[in-house]
mmCIF file of C-alpha atoms in Angstrom:
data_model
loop_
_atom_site.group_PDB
_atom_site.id
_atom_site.type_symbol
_atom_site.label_atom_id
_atom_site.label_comp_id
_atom_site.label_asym_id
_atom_site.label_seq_id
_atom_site.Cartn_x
_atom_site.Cartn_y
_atom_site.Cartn_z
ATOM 1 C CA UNK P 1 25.374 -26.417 -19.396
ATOM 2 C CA UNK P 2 26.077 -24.361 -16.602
ATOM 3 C CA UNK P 3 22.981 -21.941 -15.644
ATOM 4 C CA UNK P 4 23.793 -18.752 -13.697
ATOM 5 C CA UNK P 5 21.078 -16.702 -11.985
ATOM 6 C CA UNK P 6 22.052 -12.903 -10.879
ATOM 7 C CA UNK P 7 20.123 -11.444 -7.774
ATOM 8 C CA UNK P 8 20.718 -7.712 -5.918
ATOM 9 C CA UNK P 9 18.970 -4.963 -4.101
ATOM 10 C CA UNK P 10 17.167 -2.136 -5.179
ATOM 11 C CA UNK P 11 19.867 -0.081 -6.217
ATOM 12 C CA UNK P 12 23.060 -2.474 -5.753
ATOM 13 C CA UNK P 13 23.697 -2.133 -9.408
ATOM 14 C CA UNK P 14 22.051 -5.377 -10.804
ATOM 15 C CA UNK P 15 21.631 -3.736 -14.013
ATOM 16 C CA UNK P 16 24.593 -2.597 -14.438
ATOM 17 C CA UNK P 17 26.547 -6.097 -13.706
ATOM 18 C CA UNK P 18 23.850 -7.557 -16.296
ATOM 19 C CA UNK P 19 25.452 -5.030 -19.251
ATOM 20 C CA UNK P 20 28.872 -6.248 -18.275
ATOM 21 C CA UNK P 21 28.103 -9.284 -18.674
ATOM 22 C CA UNK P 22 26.190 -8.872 -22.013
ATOM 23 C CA UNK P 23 28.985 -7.103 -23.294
ATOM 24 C CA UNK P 24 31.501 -10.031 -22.720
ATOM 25 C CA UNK P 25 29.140 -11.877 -25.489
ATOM 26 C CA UNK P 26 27.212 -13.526 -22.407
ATOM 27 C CA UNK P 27 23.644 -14.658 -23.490
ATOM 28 C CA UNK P 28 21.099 -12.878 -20.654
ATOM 29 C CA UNK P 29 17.852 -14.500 -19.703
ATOM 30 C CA UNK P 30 14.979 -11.224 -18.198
ATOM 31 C CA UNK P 31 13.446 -13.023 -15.868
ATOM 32 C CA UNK P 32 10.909 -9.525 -15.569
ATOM 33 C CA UNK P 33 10.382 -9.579 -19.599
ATOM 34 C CA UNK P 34 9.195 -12.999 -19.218
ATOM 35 C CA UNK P 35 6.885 -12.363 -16.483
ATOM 36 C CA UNK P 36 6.012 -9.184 -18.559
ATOM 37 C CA UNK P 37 5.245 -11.733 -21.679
ATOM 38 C CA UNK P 38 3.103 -14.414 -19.401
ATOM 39 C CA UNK P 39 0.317 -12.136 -18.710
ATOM 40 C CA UNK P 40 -0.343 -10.906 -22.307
ATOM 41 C CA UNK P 41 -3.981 -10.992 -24.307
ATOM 42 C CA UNK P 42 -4.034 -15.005 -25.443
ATOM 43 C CA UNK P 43 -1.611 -16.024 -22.864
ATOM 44 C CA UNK P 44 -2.861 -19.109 -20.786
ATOM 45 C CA UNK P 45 -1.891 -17.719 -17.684
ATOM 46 C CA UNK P 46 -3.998 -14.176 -17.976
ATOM 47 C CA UNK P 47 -7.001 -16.564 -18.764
ATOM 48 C CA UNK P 48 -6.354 -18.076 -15.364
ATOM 49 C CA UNK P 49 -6.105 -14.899 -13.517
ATOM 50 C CA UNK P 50 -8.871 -13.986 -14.707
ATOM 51 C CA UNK P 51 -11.020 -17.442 -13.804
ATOM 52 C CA UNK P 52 -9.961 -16.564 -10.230
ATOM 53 C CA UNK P 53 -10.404 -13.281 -9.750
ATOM 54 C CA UNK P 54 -12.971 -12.015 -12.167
ATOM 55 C CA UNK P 55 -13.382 -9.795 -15.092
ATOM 56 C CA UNK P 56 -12.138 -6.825 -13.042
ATOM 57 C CA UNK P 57 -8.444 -8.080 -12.929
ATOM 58 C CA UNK P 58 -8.742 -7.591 -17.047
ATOM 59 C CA UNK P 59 -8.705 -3.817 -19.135
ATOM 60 C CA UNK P 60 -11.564 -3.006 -20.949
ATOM 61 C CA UNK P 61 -9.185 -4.054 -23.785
ATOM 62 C CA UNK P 62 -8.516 -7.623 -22.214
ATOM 63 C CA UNK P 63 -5.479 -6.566 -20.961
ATOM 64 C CA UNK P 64 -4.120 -7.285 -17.232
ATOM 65 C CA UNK P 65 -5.432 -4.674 -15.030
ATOM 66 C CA UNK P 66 -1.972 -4.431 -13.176
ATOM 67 C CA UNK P 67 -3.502 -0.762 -11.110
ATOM 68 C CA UNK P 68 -6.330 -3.112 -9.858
ATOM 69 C CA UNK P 69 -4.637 -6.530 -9.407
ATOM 70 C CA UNK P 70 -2.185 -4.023 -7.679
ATOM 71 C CA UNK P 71 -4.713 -2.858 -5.328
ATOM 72 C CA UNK P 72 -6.582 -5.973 -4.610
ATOM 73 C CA UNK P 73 -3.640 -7.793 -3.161
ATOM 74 C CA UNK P 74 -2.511 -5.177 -1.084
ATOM 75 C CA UNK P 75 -6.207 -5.435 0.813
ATOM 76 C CA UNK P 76 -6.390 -8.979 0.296
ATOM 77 C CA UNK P 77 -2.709 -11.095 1.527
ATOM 78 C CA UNK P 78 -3.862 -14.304 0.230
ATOM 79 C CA UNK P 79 -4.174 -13.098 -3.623
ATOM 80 C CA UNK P 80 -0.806 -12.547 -4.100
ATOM 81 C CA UNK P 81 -0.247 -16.190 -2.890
ATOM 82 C CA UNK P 82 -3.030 -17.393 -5.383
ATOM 83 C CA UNK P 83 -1.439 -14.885 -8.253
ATOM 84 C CA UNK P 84 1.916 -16.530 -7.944
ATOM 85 C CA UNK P 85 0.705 -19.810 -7.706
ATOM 86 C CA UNK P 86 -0.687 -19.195 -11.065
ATOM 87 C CA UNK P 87 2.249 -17.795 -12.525
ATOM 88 C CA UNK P 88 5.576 -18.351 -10.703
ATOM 89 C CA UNK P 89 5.309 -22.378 -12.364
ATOM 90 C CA UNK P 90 4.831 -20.937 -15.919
ATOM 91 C CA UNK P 91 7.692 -18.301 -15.272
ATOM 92 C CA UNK P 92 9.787 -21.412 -13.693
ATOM 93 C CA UNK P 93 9.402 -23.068 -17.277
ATOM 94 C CA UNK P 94 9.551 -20.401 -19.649
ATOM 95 C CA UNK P 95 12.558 -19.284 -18.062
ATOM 96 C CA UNK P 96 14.518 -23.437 -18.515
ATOM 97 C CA UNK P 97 13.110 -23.005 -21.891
ATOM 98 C CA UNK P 98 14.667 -19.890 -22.706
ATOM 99 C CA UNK P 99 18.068 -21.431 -21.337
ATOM 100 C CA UNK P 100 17.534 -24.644 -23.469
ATOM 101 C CA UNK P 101 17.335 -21.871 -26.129
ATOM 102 C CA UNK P 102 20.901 -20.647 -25.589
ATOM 103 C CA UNK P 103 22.627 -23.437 -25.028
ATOM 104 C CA UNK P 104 21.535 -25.159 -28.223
ATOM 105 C CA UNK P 105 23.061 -22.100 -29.941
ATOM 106 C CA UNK P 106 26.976 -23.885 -28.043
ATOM 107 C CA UNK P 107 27.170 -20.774 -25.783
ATOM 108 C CA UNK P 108 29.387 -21.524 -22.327
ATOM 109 C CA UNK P 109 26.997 -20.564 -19.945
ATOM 110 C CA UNK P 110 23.865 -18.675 -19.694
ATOM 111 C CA UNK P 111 23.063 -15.636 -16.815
ATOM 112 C CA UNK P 112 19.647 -15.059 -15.767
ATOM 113 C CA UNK P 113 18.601 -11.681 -14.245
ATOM 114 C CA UNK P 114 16.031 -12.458 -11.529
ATOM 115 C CA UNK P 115 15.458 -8.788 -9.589
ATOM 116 C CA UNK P 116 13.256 -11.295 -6.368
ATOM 117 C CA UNK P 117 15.183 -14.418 -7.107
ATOM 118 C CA UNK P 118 15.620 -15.309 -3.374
ATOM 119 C CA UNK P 119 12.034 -13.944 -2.759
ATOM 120 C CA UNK P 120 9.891 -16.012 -5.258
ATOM 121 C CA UNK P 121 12.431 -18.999 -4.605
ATOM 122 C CA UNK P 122 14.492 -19.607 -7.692
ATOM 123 C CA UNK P 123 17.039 -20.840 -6.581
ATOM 124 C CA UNK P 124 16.781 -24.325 -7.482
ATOM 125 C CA UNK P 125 16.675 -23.460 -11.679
ATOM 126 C CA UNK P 126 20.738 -22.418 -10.800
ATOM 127 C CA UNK P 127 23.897 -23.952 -10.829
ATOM 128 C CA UNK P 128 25.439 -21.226 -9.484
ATOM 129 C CA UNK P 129 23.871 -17.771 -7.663
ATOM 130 C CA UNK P 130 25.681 -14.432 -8.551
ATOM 131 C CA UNK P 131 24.378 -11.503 -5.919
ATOM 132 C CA UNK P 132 24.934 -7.986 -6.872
ATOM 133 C CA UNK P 133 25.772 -6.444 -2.897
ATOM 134 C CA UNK P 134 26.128 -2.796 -1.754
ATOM 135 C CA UNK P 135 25.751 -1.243 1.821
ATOM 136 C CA UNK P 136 21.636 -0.197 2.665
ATOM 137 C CA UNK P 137 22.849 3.556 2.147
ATOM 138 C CA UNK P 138 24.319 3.611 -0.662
ATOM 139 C CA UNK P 139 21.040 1.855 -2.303
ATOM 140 C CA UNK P 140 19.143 4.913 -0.449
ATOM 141 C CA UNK P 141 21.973 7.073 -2.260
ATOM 142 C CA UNK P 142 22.129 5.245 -5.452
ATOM 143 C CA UNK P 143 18.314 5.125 -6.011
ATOM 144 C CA UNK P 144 17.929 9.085 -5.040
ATOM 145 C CA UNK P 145 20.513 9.573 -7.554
ATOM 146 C CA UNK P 146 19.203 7.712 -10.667
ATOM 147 C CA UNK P 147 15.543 8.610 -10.133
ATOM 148 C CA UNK P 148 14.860 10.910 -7.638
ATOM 149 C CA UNK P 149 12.770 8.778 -5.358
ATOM 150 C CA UNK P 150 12.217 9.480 -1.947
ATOM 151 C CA UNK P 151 14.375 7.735 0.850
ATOM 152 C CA UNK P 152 10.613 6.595 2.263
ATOM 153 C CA UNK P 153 9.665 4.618 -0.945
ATOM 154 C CA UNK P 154 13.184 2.978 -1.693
ATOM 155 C CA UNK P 155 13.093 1.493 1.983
ATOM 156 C CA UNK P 156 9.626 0.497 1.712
ATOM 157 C CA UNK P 157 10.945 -1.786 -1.176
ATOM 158 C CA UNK P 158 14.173 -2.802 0.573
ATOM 159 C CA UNK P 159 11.349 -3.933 3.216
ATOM 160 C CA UNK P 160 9.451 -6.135 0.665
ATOM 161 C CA UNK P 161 12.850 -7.216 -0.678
ATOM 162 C CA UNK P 162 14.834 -10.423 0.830
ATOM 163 C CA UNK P 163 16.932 -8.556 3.440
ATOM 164 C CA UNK P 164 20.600 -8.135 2.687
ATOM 165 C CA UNK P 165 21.620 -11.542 5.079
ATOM 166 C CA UNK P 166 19.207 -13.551 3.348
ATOM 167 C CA UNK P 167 20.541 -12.770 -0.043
ATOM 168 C CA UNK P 168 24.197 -13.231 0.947
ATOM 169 C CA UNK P 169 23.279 -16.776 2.474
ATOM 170 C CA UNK P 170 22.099 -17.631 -0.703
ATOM 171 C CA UNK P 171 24.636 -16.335 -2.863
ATOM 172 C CA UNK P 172 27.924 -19.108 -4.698
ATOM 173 C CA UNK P 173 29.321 -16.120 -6.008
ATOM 174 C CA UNK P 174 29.539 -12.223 -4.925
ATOM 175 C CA UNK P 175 30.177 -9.185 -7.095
ATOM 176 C CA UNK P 176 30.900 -6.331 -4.105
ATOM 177 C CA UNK P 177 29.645 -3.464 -5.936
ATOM 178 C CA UNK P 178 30.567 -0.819 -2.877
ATOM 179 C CA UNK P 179 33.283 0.733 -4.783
ATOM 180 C CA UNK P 180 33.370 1.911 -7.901
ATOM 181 C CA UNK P 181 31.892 0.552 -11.479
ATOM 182 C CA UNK P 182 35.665 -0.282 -12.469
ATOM 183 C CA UNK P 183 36.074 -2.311 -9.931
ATOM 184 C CA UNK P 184 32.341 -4.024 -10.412
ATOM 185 C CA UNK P 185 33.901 -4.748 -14.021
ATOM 186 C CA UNK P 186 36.934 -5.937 -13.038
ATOM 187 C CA UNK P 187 34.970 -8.386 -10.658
ATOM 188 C CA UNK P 188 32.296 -9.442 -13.650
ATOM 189 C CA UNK P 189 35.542 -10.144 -15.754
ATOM 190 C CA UNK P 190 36.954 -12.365 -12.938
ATOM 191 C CA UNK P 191 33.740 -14.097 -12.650
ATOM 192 C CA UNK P 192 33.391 -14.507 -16.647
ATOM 193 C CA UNK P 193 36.553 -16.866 -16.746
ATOM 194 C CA UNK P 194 35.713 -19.004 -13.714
ATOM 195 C CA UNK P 195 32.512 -19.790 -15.170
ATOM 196 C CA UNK P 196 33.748 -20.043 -18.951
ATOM 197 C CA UNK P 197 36.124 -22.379 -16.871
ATOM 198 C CA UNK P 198 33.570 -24.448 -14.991
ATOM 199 C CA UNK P 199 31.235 -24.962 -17.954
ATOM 200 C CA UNK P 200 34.605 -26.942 -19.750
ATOM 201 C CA UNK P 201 35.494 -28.722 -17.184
#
């Protein structure tokens, strides 16, 4: 059962790797669908965020107010501490059940895609840590190119992000995505074996 968890910049291509890999027949755990799914009408957690920080942080619809939970913790630090104390433990076990999941179905190995895995401290769910790495400007590039966003905005997320160092320190495995997609794929391929490997052995 060997559990893989897949990291990278805004803009390093962590998407892309994550198709590659889904095309080789890899089962792919979203670690952002499942923090998407947590916070839904019924869900336990969305009851709890609301307990703490009032009807506001709900839609008139009983939905999560994501523009005002937004807001709030960008006045108030300490709410985003209390907001992922309330959900990072849920997301921690949804995401070892969704693994369970896959491996009962006799796949090799399962990949999550965590976009803040070194932020929010994941690292300890993972066998092994794949990070998705590019140079700073070519995310600046990259990110300008797919959706037009400033230069300003994409740094003030590389800002919130882990920084590049931090990643690479916590990284088993590297897919150097500063060339070209063939190469990414021929990397992802090379990766695909050793782990197919490791999960046998």
């Amino acid at each position: 059962m060997l559990k893989v968890g897949l990291t990278g910049g805004i803009g390093c291509g962590k998407s892309t790797a994550v198709a590659l890999f889904r095309g080789l027949g890899v089962p792919i755990v979203d670690a952002d669908q499942i923090a998407r799914e947590v916070v839904q009408p019924g869900e336990p957690a969305l009851l709890q965020v609301a307990e703490v920080f009032g009807a506001a942080a709900l839609t008139a619809e009983g939905e999560l107010n994501r523009g005002w939970l937004r807001e709030f913790i960008f006045k108030e630090p300490k709410a985003r501490t209390q907001l992922e104390a309330i959900l990072h433990p849920i997301i921690h076990k949804r995401i070892g059940q969704a693994m369970q999941v896959a491996f009962e179905s006799g796949v090799a190995y399962v990949l999550v895609d965590v976009p803040l895995l070194v932020e929010q401290g994941y690292q300890t769910l993972f066998d092994r840590i794949v990070v998705v790495d590019c140079l700073p400007h070519q995310q600046l590039e990259r990110v300008r190119a797919r959706d037009q966003t400033a230069d300003s905005q994409t740094q003030q997320i590389m800002q919130i992000q882990a920084s590049r160092d931090l990643r690479l320190q916590a990284a088993s495995d590297l897919l150097d995505n500063t060339s070209t997609q063939a190469v990414l794929e021929l990397q992802v391929n090379q990766l695909h074996k050793k782990f197919l490997g490791l999960s046998s052995s």
